[in-house]
Amino acid sequence: MGRGTPSSWPAADIVVAAQGGDEASIAALVSGAHPHVRRFAYSLCASSQDAEDAAQEAMIVLYRKIGTLRATGALASWMFRIVRNECLRRVADMARRSETSAEACTASAEDDVLARLEIERVAAAIAALPADQRRVLIMRDVQGLPGSVVAESVGLSTAAMKSRLHRARTTVRSELDAWKEAAAQ
């Protein structure tokens, strides 16, 4: 088996040599895996900056820990798992930062109470959704994951995922509208 084609992952012999510590093979492995890792990161991460950072982080892990890879054929899934975890970590960090900044921006006790009441209403409307719709809505709209990733993780086609997401959004919107109408009366 040779060095691999530009569109394929590095060949098994390069992976084995890299696992053994061969510097040239490690360099070939990193440069051969980078386009695939980068493409996956762009499809999964919320922003292009996060995708670049996640791909970079995955390359660092590959360089440092290639010796711990047990099966040479598992390279692609190992790298994709690293990228996925890094993208999810970045989403969680972003959510924590936005919570902190939202708390800092609260102008008054009245605004705080109204904001909490609105959050409780939205949370109750989401909690009332069927489990399949709730999961899709949370992954797509709360976590900000790409539609293709959400569809794959819940085992649906993209079209079926979009349909459930639309039904979930419509149900939540009508629940909130009903609460607003009741409050106005």
PDB file of N, CA, C and O in Angstrom, residues 112-184:
ATOM      1  N   ASP A 112     -35.323  41.452  35.175  1.00  0.00           N
ATOM      2  CA  ASP A 112     -34.855  40.120  35.540  1.00  0.00           C
ATOM      3  C   ASP A 112     -36.032  39.168  35.731  1.00  0.00           C
ATOM      4  O   ASP A 112     -36.024  38.043  35.239  1.00  0.00           O
ATOM      5  N   VAL A 113     -37.068  39.620  36.423  1.00  0.00           N
ATOM      6  CA  VAL A 113     -38.251  38.792  36.653  1.00  0.00           C
ATOM      7  C   VAL A 113     -38.947  38.480  35.332  1.00  0.00           C
ATOM      8  O   VAL A 113     -39.341  37.334  35.086  1.00  0.00           O
ATOM      9  N   LEU A 114     -39.097  39.479  34.480  1.00  0.00           N
ATOM     10  CA  LEU A 114     -39.747  39.261  33.183  1.00  0.00           C
ATOM     11  C   LEU A 114     -38.937  38.294  32.312  1.00  0.00           C
ATOM     12  O   LEU A 114     -39.509  37.432  31.636  1.00  0.00           O
ATOM     13  N   ALA A 115     -37.636  38.438  32.332  1.00  0.00           N
ATOM     14  CA  ALA A 115     -36.786  37.543  31.540  1.00  0.00           C
ATOM     15  C   ALA A 115     -36.898  36.110  32.051  1.00  0.00           C
ATOM     16  O   ALA A 115     -36.989  35.168  31.255  1.00  0.00           O
ATOM     17  N   ARG A 116     -36.906  35.941  33.369  1.00  0.00           N
ATOM     18  CA  ARG A 116     -37.036  34.598  33.937  1.00  0.00           C
ATOM     19  C   ARG A 116     -38.388  33.982  33.611  1.00  0.00           C
ATOM     20  O   ARG A 116     -38.489  32.789  33.317  1.00  0.00           O
ATOM     21  N   LEU A 117     -39.433  34.803  33.665  1.00  0.00           N
ATOM     22  CA  LEU A 117     -40.773  34.319  33.344  1.00  0.00           C
ATOM     23  C   LEU A 117     -40.838  33.864  31.888  1.00  0.00           C
ATOM     24  O   LEU A 117     -41.396  32.809  31.580  1.00  0.00           O
ATOM     25  N   GLU A 118     -40.237  34.644  30.991  1.00  0.00           N
ATOM     26  CA  GLU A 118     -40.212  34.280  29.567  1.00  0.00           C
ATOM     27  C   GLU A 118     -39.427  32.987  29.359  1.00  0.00           C
ATOM     28  O   GLU A 118     -39.849  32.106  28.607  1.00  0.00           O
ATOM     29  N   ILE A 119     -38.300  32.855  30.038  1.00  0.00           N
ATOM     30  CA  ILE A 119     -37.490  31.638  29.927  1.00  0.00           C
ATOM     31  C   ILE A 119     -38.273  30.436  30.431  1.00  0.00           C
ATOM     32  O   ILE A 119     -38.252  29.366  29.818  1.00  0.00           O
ATOM     33  N   GLU A 120     -38.991  30.622  31.547  1.00  0.00           N
ATOM     34  CA  GLU A 120     -39.798  29.521  32.082  1.00  0.00           C
ATOM     35  C   GLU A 120     -40.894  29.114  31.101  1.00  0.00           C
ATOM     36  O   GLU A 120     -41.170  27.925  30.933  1.00  0.00           O
ATOM     37  N   ARG A 121     -41.506  30.087  30.440  1.00  0.00           N
ATOM     38  CA  ARG A 121     -42.556  29.777  29.467  1.00  0.00           C
ATOM     39  C   ARG A 121     -41.983  29.024  28.268  1.00  0.00           C
ATOM     40  O   ARG A 121     -42.570  28.058  27.802  1.00  0.00           O
ATOM     41  N   VAL A 122     -40.842  29.480  27.776  1.00  0.00           N
ATOM     42  CA  VAL A 122     -40.205  28.800  26.643  1.00  0.00           C
ATOM     43  C   VAL A 122     -39.801  27.390  27.051  1.00  0.00           C
ATOM     44  O   VAL A 122     -40.040  26.424  26.323  1.00  0.00           O
ATOM     45  N   ALA A 123     -39.211  27.249  28.239  1.00  0.00           N
ATOM     46  CA  ALA A 123     -38.789  25.929  28.715  1.00  0.00           C
ATOM     47  C   ALA A 123     -39.982  24.996  28.876  1.00  0.00           C
ATOM     48  O   ALA A 123     -39.914  23.814  28.521  1.00  0.00           O
ATOM     49  N   ALA A 124     -41.092  25.510  29.383  1.00  0.00           N
ATOM     50  CA  ALA A 124     -42.292  24.686  29.548  1.00  0.00           C
ATOM     51  C   ALA A 124     -42.850  24.262  28.194  1.00  0.00           C
ATOM     52  O   ALA A 124     -43.273  23.113  28.019  1.00  0.00           O
ATOM     53  N   ALA A 125     -42.841  25.179  27.238  1.00  0.00           N
ATOM     54  CA  ALA A 125     -43.337  24.836  25.897  1.00  0.00           C
ATOM     55  C   ALA A 125     -42.454  23.775  25.252  1.00  0.00           C
ATOM     56  O   ALA A 125     -42.951  22.844  24.610  1.00  0.00           O
ATOM     57  N   ILE A 126     -41.146  23.895  25.426  1.00  0.00           N
ATOM     58  CA  ILE A 126     -40.229  22.901  24.864  1.00  0.00           C
ATOM     59  C   ILE A 126     -40.398  21.566  25.582  1.00  0.00           C
ATOM     60  O   ILE A 126     -40.416  20.512  24.954  1.00  0.00           O
ATOM     61  N   ALA A 127     -40.546  21.596  26.906  1.00  0.00           N
ATOM     62  CA  ALA A 127     -40.715  20.369  27.683  1.00  0.00           C
ATOM     63  C   ALA A 127     -41.988  19.622  27.301  1.00  0.00           C
ATOM     64  O   ALA A 127     -42.045  18.392  27.410  1.00  0.00           O
ATOM     65  N   ALA A 128     -43.003  20.351  26.838  1.00  0.00           N
ATOM     66  CA  ALA A 128     -44.277  19.726  26.465  1.00  0.00           C
ATOM     67  C   ALA A 128     -44.226  19.042  25.100  1.00  0.00           C
ATOM     68  O   ALA A 128     -45.138  18.301  24.744  1.00  0.00           O
ATOM     69  N   LEU A 129     -43.165  19.281  24.341  1.00  0.00           N
ATOM     70  CA  LEU A 129     -43.048  18.669  23.019  1.00  0.00           C
ATOM     71  C   LEU A 129     -42.832  17.161  23.134  1.00  0.00           C
ATOM     72  O   LEU A 129     -42.263  16.688  24.122  1.00  0.00           O
ATOM     73  N   PRO A 130     -43.239  16.410  22.103  1.00  0.00           N
ATOM     74  CA  PRO A 130     -42.869  14.990  22.068  1.00  0.00           C
ATOM     75  C   PRO A 130     -41.339  14.867  22.060  1.00  0.00           C
ATOM     76  O   PRO A 130     -40.636  15.744  21.562  1.00  0.00           O
ATOM     77  N   ALA A 131     -40.822  13.786  22.611  1.00  0.00           N
ATOM     78  CA  ALA A 131     -39.373  13.619  22.802  1.00  0.00           C
ATOM     79  C   ALA A 131     -38.579  13.785  21.514  1.00  0.00           C
ATOM     80  O   ALA A 131     -37.521  14.422  21.511  1.00  0.00           O
ATOM     81  N   ASP A 132     -39.076  13.237  20.397  1.00  0.00           N
ATOM     82  CA  ASP A 132     -38.320  13.333  19.137  1.00  0.00           C
ATOM     83  C   ASP A 132     -38.226  14.774  18.641  1.00  0.00           C
ATOM     84  O   ASP A 132     -37.175  15.216  18.181  1.00  0.00           O
ATOM     85  N   GLN A 133     -39.304  15.531  18.777  1.00  0.00           N
ATOM     86  CA  GLN A 133     -39.286  16.934  18.364  1.00  0.00           C
ATOM     87  C   GLN A 133     -38.433  17.772  19.318  1.00  0.00           C
ATOM     88  O   GLN A 133     -37.683  18.649  18.892  1.00  0.00           O
ATOM     89  N   ARG A 134     -38.535  17.492  20.617  1.00  0.00           N
ATOM     90  CA  ARG A 134     -37.771  18.232  21.612  1.00  0.00           C
ATOM     91  C   ARG A 134     -36.269  18.048  21.377  1.00  0.00           C
ATOM     92  O   ARG A 134     -35.511  19.010  21.394  1.00  0.00           O
ATOM     93  N   ARG A 135     -35.853  16.830  21.117  1.00  0.00           N
ATOM     94  CA  ARG A 135     -34.422  16.559  20.908  1.00  0.00           C
ATOM     95  C   ARG A 135     -33.887  17.303  19.689  1.00  0.00           C
ATOM     96  O   ARG A 135     -32.840  17.927  19.732  1.00  0.00           O
ATOM     97  N   VAL A 136     -34.633  17.259  18.587  1.00  0.00           N
ATOM     98  CA  VAL A 136     -34.214  17.945  17.361  1.00  0.00           C
ATOM     99  C   VAL A 136     -34.160  19.461  17.593  1.00  0.00           C
ATOM    100  O   VAL A 136     -33.201  20.120  17.196  1.00  0.00           O
ATOM    101  N   LEU A 137     -35.174  20.010  18.244  1.00  0.00           N
ATOM    102  CA  LEU A 137     -35.219  21.451  18.499  1.00  0.00           C
ATOM    103  C   LEU A 137     -34.044  21.895  19.375  1.00  0.00           C
ATOM    104  O   LEU A 137     -33.395  22.899  19.077  1.00  0.00           O
ATOM    105  N   ILE A 138     -33.765  21.152  20.414  1.00  0.00           N
ATOM    106  CA  ILE A 138     -32.669  21.530  21.312  1.00  0.00           C
ATOM    107  C   ILE A 138     -31.328  21.442  20.597  1.00  0.00           C
ATOM    108  O   ILE A 138     -30.506  22.358  20.684  1.00  0.00           O
ATOM    109  N   MET A 139     -31.099  20.363  19.864  1.00  0.00           N
ATOM    110  CA  MET A 139     -29.819  20.210  19.177  1.00  0.00           C
ATOM    111  C   MET A 139     -29.618  21.291  18.121  1.00  0.00           C
ATOM    112  O   MET A 139     -28.533  21.841  17.974  1.00  0.00           O
ATOM    113  N   ARG A 140     -30.676  21.607  17.389  1.00  0.00           N
ATOM    114  CA  ARG A 140     -30.541  22.554  16.273  1.00  0.00           C
ATOM    115  C   ARG A 140     -30.580  24.010  16.745  1.00  0.00           C
ATOM    116  O   ARG A 140     -29.720  24.801  16.398  1.00  0.00           O
ATOM    117  N   ASP A 141     -31.586  24.369  17.555  1.00  0.00           N
ATOM    118  CA  ASP A 141     -31.793  25.775  17.908  1.00  0.00           C
ATOM    119  C   ASP A 141     -31.090  26.209  19.189  1.00  0.00           C
ATOM    120  O   ASP A 141     -30.697  27.362  19.304  1.00  0.00           O
ATOM    121  N   VAL A 142     -30.943  25.316  20.150  1.00  0.00           N
ATOM    122  CA  VAL A 142     -30.287  25.695  21.396  1.00  0.00           C
ATOM    123  C   VAL A 142     -28.782  25.467  21.297  1.00  0.00           C
ATOM    124  O   VAL A 142     -27.988  26.348  21.594  1.00  0.00           O
ATOM    125  N   GLN A 143     -28.394  24.266  20.850  1.00  0.00           N
ATOM    126  CA  GLN A 143     -26.974  23.960  20.742  1.00  0.00           C
ATOM    127  C   GLN A 143     -26.360  24.503  19.460  1.00  0.00           C
ATOM    128  O   GLN A 143     -25.151  24.612  19.361  1.00  0.00           O
ATOM    129  N   GLY A 144     -27.184  24.809  18.468  1.00  0.00           N
ATOM    130  CA  GLY A 144     -26.690  25.389  17.228  1.00  0.00           C
ATOM    131  C   GLY A 144     -25.970  24.417  16.320  1.00  0.00           C
ATOM    132  O   GLY A 144     -25.177  24.825  15.476  1.00  0.00           O
ATOM    133  N   LEU A 145     -26.254  23.126  16.453  1.00  0.00           N
ATOM    134  CA  LEU A 145     -25.589  22.137  15.609  1.00  0.00           C
ATOM    135  C   LEU A 145     -26.130  22.197  14.183  1.00  0.00           C
ATOM    136  O   LEU A 145     -27.310  22.498  13.977  1.00  0.00           O
ATOM    137  N   PRO A 146     -25.296  21.908  13.198  1.00  0.00           N
ATOM    138  CA  PRO A 146     -25.767  21.890  11.807  1.00  0.00           C
ATOM    139  C   PRO A 146     -26.849  20.828  11.603  1.00  0.00           C
ATOM    140  O   PRO A 146     -26.830  19.783  12.266  1.00  0.00           O
ATOM    141  N   GLY A 147     -27.741  21.088  10.672  1.00  0.00           N
ATOM    142  CA  GLY A 147     -28.856  20.176  10.417  1.00  0.00           C
ATOM    143  C   GLY A 147     -28.412  18.775  10.060  1.00  0.00           C
ATOM    144  O   GLY A 147     -29.014  17.789  10.500  1.00  0.00           O
ATOM    145  N   SER A 148     -27.361  18.656   9.258  1.00  0.00           N
ATOM    146  CA  SER A 148     -26.892  17.326   8.857  1.00  0.00           C
ATOM    147  C   SER A 148     -26.393  16.535  10.062  1.00  0.00           C
ATOM    148  O   SER A 148     -26.606  15.325  10.151  1.00  0.00           O
ATOM    149  N   VAL A 149     -25.769  17.203  11.010  1.00  0.00           N
ATOM    150  CA  VAL A 149     -25.270  16.534  12.214  1.00  0.00           C
ATOM    151  C   VAL A 149     -26.439  16.097  13.090  1.00  0.00           C
ATOM    152  O   VAL A 149     -26.452  14.982  13.626  1.00  0.00           O
ATOM    153  N   VAL A 150     -27.432  16.964  13.230  1.00  0.00           N
ATOM    154  CA  VAL A 150     -28.611  16.626  14.022  1.00  0.00           C
ATOM    155  C   VAL A 150     -29.318  15.424  13.403  1.00  0.00           C
ATOM    156  O   VAL A 150     -29.652  14.463  14.100  1.00  0.00           O
ATOM    157  N   ALA A 151     -29.512  15.463  12.092  1.00  0.00           N
ATOM    158  CA  ALA A 151     -30.199  14.365  11.404  1.00  0.00           C
ATOM    159  C   ALA A 151     -29.452  13.051  11.616  1.00  0.00           C
ATOM    160  O   ALA A 151     -30.061  12.022  11.924  1.00  0.00           O
ATOM    161  N   GLU A 152     -28.146  13.081  11.472  1.00  0.00           N
ATOM    162  CA  GLU A 152     -27.351  11.864  11.629  1.00  0.00           C
ATOM    163  C   GLU A 152     -27.409  11.344  13.059  1.00  0.00           C
ATOM    164  O   GLU A 152     -27.563  10.151  13.285  1.00  0.00           O
ATOM    165  N   SER A 153     -27.315  12.246  14.025  1.00  0.00           N
ATOM    166  CA  SER A 153     -27.271  11.795  15.421  1.00  0.00           C
ATOM    167  C   SER A 153     -28.609  11.226  15.897  1.00  0.00           C
ATOM    168  O   SER A 153     -28.624  10.400  16.796  1.00  0.00           O
ATOM    169  N   VAL A 154     -29.725  11.667  15.314  1.00  0.00           N
ATOM    170  CA  VAL A 154     -31.025  11.114  15.709  1.00  0.00           C
ATOM    171  C   VAL A 154     -31.496  10.028  14.753  1.00  0.00           C
ATOM    172  O   VAL A 154     -32.571   9.472  14.935  1.00  0.00           O
ATOM    173  N   GLY A 155     -30.684   9.734  13.737  1.00  0.00           N
ATOM    174  CA  GLY A 155     -31.001   8.639  12.828  1.00  0.00           C
ATOM    175  C   GLY A 155     -32.104   8.944  11.838  1.00  0.00           C
ATOM    176  O   GLY A 155     -32.896   8.066  11.500  1.00  0.00           O
ATOM    177  N   LEU A 156     -32.162  10.184  11.363  1.00  0.00           N
ATOM    178  CA  LEU A 156     -33.193  10.579  10.412  1.00  0.00           C
ATOM    179  C   LEU A 156     -32.551  11.120   9.144  1.00  0.00           C
ATOM    180  O   LEU A 156     -31.389  11.517   9.156  1.00  0.00           O
ATOM    181  N   SER A 157     -33.336  11.179   8.091  1.00  0.00           N
ATOM    182  CA  SER A 157     -32.883  11.894   6.905  1.00  0.00           C
ATOM    183  C   SER A 157     -32.951  13.386   7.229  1.00  0.00           C
ATOM    184  O   SER A 157     -33.650  13.801   8.154  1.00  0.00           O
ATOM    185  N   THR A 158     -32.238  14.185   6.461  1.00  0.00           N
ATOM    186  CA  THR A 158     -32.264  15.626   6.697  1.00  0.00           C
ATOM    187  C   THR A 158     -33.675  16.173   6.524  1.00  0.00           C
ATOM    188  O   THR A 158     -34.124  17.027   7.300  1.00  0.00           O
ATOM    189  N   ALA A 159     -34.390  15.671   5.538  1.00  0.00           N
ATOM    190  CA  ALA A 159     -35.760  16.139   5.307  1.00  0.00           C
ATOM    191  C   ALA A 159     -36.668  15.805   6.491  1.00  0.00           C
ATOM    192  O   ALA A 159     -37.472  16.643   6.927  1.00  0.00           O
ATOM    193  N   ALA A 160     -36.543  14.599   7.038  1.00  0.00           N
ATOM    194  CA  ALA A 160     -37.367  14.206   8.187  1.00  0.00           C
ATOM    195  C   ALA A 160     -37.007  15.043   9.418  1.00  0.00           C
ATOM    196  O   ALA A 160     -37.882  15.452  10.189  1.00  0.00           O
ATOM    197  N   MET A 161     -35.712  15.316   9.589  1.00  0.00           N
ATOM    198  CA  MET A 161     -35.284  16.143  10.707  1.00  0.00           C
ATOM    199  C   MET A 161     -35.864  17.546  10.574  1.00  0.00           C
ATOM    200  O   MET A 161     -36.371  18.126  11.535  1.00  0.00           O
ATOM    201  N   LYS A 162     -35.831  18.117   9.358  1.00  0.00           N
ATOM    202  CA  LYS A 162     -36.373  19.455   9.129  1.00  0.00           C
ATOM    203  C   LYS A 162     -37.871  19.498   9.398  1.00  0.00           C
ATOM    204  O   LYS A 162     -38.386  20.482   9.930  1.00  0.00           O
ATOM    205  N   SER A 163     -38.556  18.441   9.040  1.00  0.00           N
ATOM    206  CA  SER A 163     -39.994  18.366   9.273  1.00  0.00           C
ATOM    207  C   SER A 163     -40.299  18.372  10.771  1.00  0.00           C
ATOM    208  O   SER A 163     -41.179  19.112  11.240  1.00  0.00           O
ATOM    209  N   ARG A 164     -39.562  17.574  11.543  1.00  0.00           N
ATOM    210  CA  ARG A 164     -39.769  17.548  12.999  1.00  0.00           C
ATOM    211  C   ARG A 164     -39.399  18.888  13.628  1.00  0.00           C
ATOM    212  O   ARG A 164     -40.062  19.356  14.539  1.00  0.00           O
ATOM    213  N   LEU A 165     -38.337  19.495  13.133  1.00  0.00           N
ATOM    214  CA  LEU A 165     -37.923  20.792  13.654  1.00  0.00           C
ATOM    215  C   LEU A 165     -39.005  21.839  13.385  1.00  0.00           C
ATOM    216  O   LEU A 165     -39.341  22.633  14.262  1.00  0.00           O
ATOM    217  N   HIS A 166     -39.578  21.820  12.187  1.00  0.00           N
ATOM    218  CA  HIS A 166     -40.642  22.772  11.844  1.00  0.00           C
ATOM    219  C   HIS A 166     -41.848  22.566  12.759  1.00  0.00           C
ATOM    220  O   HIS A 166     -42.420  23.539  13.283  1.00  0.00           O
ATOM    221  N   ARG A 167     -42.251  21.298  12.959  1.00  0.00           N
ATOM    222  CA  ARG A 167     -43.398  21.019  13.838  1.00  0.00           C
ATOM    223  C   ARG A 167     -43.114  21.489  15.261  1.00  0.00           C
ATOM    224  O   ARG A 167     -43.976  22.059  15.924  1.00  0.00           O
ATOM    225  N   ALA A 168     -41.889  21.266  15.733  1.00  0.00           N
ATOM    226  CA  ALA A 168     -41.525  21.684  17.089  1.00  0.00           C
ATOM    227  C   ALA A 168     -41.564  23.199  17.221  1.00  0.00           C
ATOM    228  O   ALA A 168     -42.128  23.736  18.188  1.00  0.00           O
ATOM    229  N   ARG A 169     -40.990  23.902  16.252  1.00  0.00           N
ATOM    230  CA  ARG A 169     -40.978  25.371  16.301  1.00  0.00           C
ATOM    231  C   ARG A 169     -42.401  25.923  16.260  1.00  0.00           C
ATOM    232  O   ARG A 169     -42.732  26.863  16.988  1.00  0.00           O
ATOM    233  N   THR A 170     -43.232  25.351  15.404  1.00  0.00           N
ATOM    234  CA  THR A 170     -44.612  25.807  15.273  1.00  0.00           C
ATOM    235  C   THR A 170     -45.380  25.593  16.578  1.00  0.00           C
ATOM    236  O   THR A 170     -46.129  26.474  17.023  1.00  0.00           O
ATOM    237  N   THR A 171     -45.183  24.445  17.202  1.00  0.00           N
ATOM    238  CA  THR A 171     -45.870  24.151  18.458  1.00  0.00           C
ATOM    239  C   THR A 171     -45.427  25.104  19.562  1.00  0.00           C
ATOM    240  O   THR A 171     -46.258  25.649  20.307  1.00  0.00           O
ATOM    241  N   VAL A 172     -44.121  25.328  19.678  1.00  0.00           N
ATOM    242  CA  VAL A 172     -43.614  26.243  20.704  1.00  0.00           C
ATOM    243  C   VAL A 172     -44.132  27.653  20.454  1.00  0.00           C
ATOM    244  O   VAL A 172     -44.584  28.333  21.378  1.00  0.00           O
ATOM    245  N   ARG A 173     -44.106  28.083  19.191  1.00  0.00           N
ATOM    246  CA  ARG A 173     -44.591  29.430  18.853  1.00  0.00           C
ATOM    247  C   ARG A 173     -46.066  29.571  19.208  1.00  0.00           C
ATOM    248  O   ARG A 173     -46.491  30.585  19.776  1.00  0.00           O
ATOM    249  N   SER A 174     -46.909  28.568  18.895  1.00  0.00           N
ATOM    250  CA  SER A 174     -48.327  28.692  19.221  1.00  0.00           C
ATOM    251  C   SER A 174     -48.573  28.661  20.730  1.00  0.00           C
ATOM    252  O   SER A 174     -49.458  29.358  21.218  1.00  0.00           O
ATOM    253  N   GLU A 175     -47.777  27.892  21.476  1.00  0.00           N
ATOM    254  CA  GLU A 175     -47.901  27.905  22.939  1.00  0.00           C
ATOM    255  C   GLU A 175     -47.580  29.292  23.497  1.00  0.00           C
ATOM    256  O   GLU A 175     -48.293  29.806  24.353  1.00  0.00           O
ATOM    257  N   LEU A 176     -46.496  29.885  23.008  1.00  0.00           N
ATOM    258  CA  LEU A 176     -46.113  31.218  23.487  1.00  0.00           C
ATOM    259  C   LEU A 176     -47.144  32.269  23.088  1.00  0.00           C
ATOM    260  O   LEU A 176     -47.460  33.164  23.875  1.00  0.00           O
ATOM    261  N   ASP A 177     -47.676  32.174  21.875  1.00  0.00           N
ATOM    262  CA  ASP A 177     -48.722  33.107  21.441  1.00  0.00           C
ATOM    263  C   ASP A 177     -49.973  32.972  22.306  1.00  0.00           C
ATOM    264  O   ASP A 177     -50.604  33.970  22.659  1.00  0.00           O
ATOM    265  N   ALA A 178     -50.323  31.743  22.658  1.00  0.00           N
ATOM    266  CA  ALA A 178     -51.497  31.520  23.515  1.00  0.00           C
ATOM    267  C   ALA A 178     -51.290  32.143  24.898  1.00  0.00           C
ATOM    268  O   ALA A 178     -52.214  32.755  25.460  1.00  0.00           O
ATOM    269  N   TRP A 179     -50.078  32.013  25.439  1.00  0.00           N
ATOM    270  CA  TRP A 179     -49.784  32.640  26.732  1.00  0.00           C
ATOM    271  C   TRP A 179     -49.846  34.170  26.630  1.00  0.00           C
ATOM    272  O   TRP A 179     -50.348  34.823  27.529  1.00  0.00           O
ATOM    273  N   LYS A 180     -49.364  34.729  25.550  1.00  0.00           N
ATOM    274  CA  LYS A 180     -49.393  36.183  25.386  1.00  0.00           C
ATOM    275  C   LYS A 180     -50.825  36.679  25.270  1.00  0.00           C
ATOM    276  O   LYS A 180     -51.171  37.723  25.824  1.00  0.00           O
ATOM    277  N   GLU A 181     -51.669  35.939  24.522  1.00  0.00           N
ATOM    278  CA  GLU A 181     -53.066  36.322  24.386  1.00  0.00           C
ATOM    279  C   GLU A 181     -53.775  36.255  25.735  1.00  0.00           C
ATOM    280  O   GLU A 181     -54.574  37.118  26.078  1.00  0.00           O
ATOM    281  N   ALA A 182     -53.485  35.209  26.498  1.00  0.00           N
ATOM    282  CA  ALA A 182     -54.124  35.051  27.816  1.00  0.00           C
ATOM    283  C   ALA A 182     -53.669  36.171  28.765  1.00  0.00           C
ATOM    284  O   ALA A 182     -54.465  36.683  29.559  1.00  0.00           O
ATOM    285  N   ALA A 183     -52.424  36.570  28.675  1.00  0.00           N
ATOM    286  CA  ALA A 183     -51.907  37.640  29.543  1.00  0.00           C
ATOM    287  C   ALA A 183     -52.489  38.990  29.152  1.00  0.00           C
ATOM    288  O   ALA A 183     -52.667  39.865  30.001  1.00  0.00           O
ATOM    289  N   ALA A 184     -52.802  39.184  27.876  1.00  0.00           N
ATOM    290  CA  ALA A 184     -53.341  40.462  27.398  1.00  0.00           C
ATOM    291  C   ALA A 184     -54.798  40.664  27.821  1.00  0.00           C
ATOM    292  O   ALA A 184     -55.290  41.782  27.860  1.00  0.00           O
TER     293      ALA A 184
END
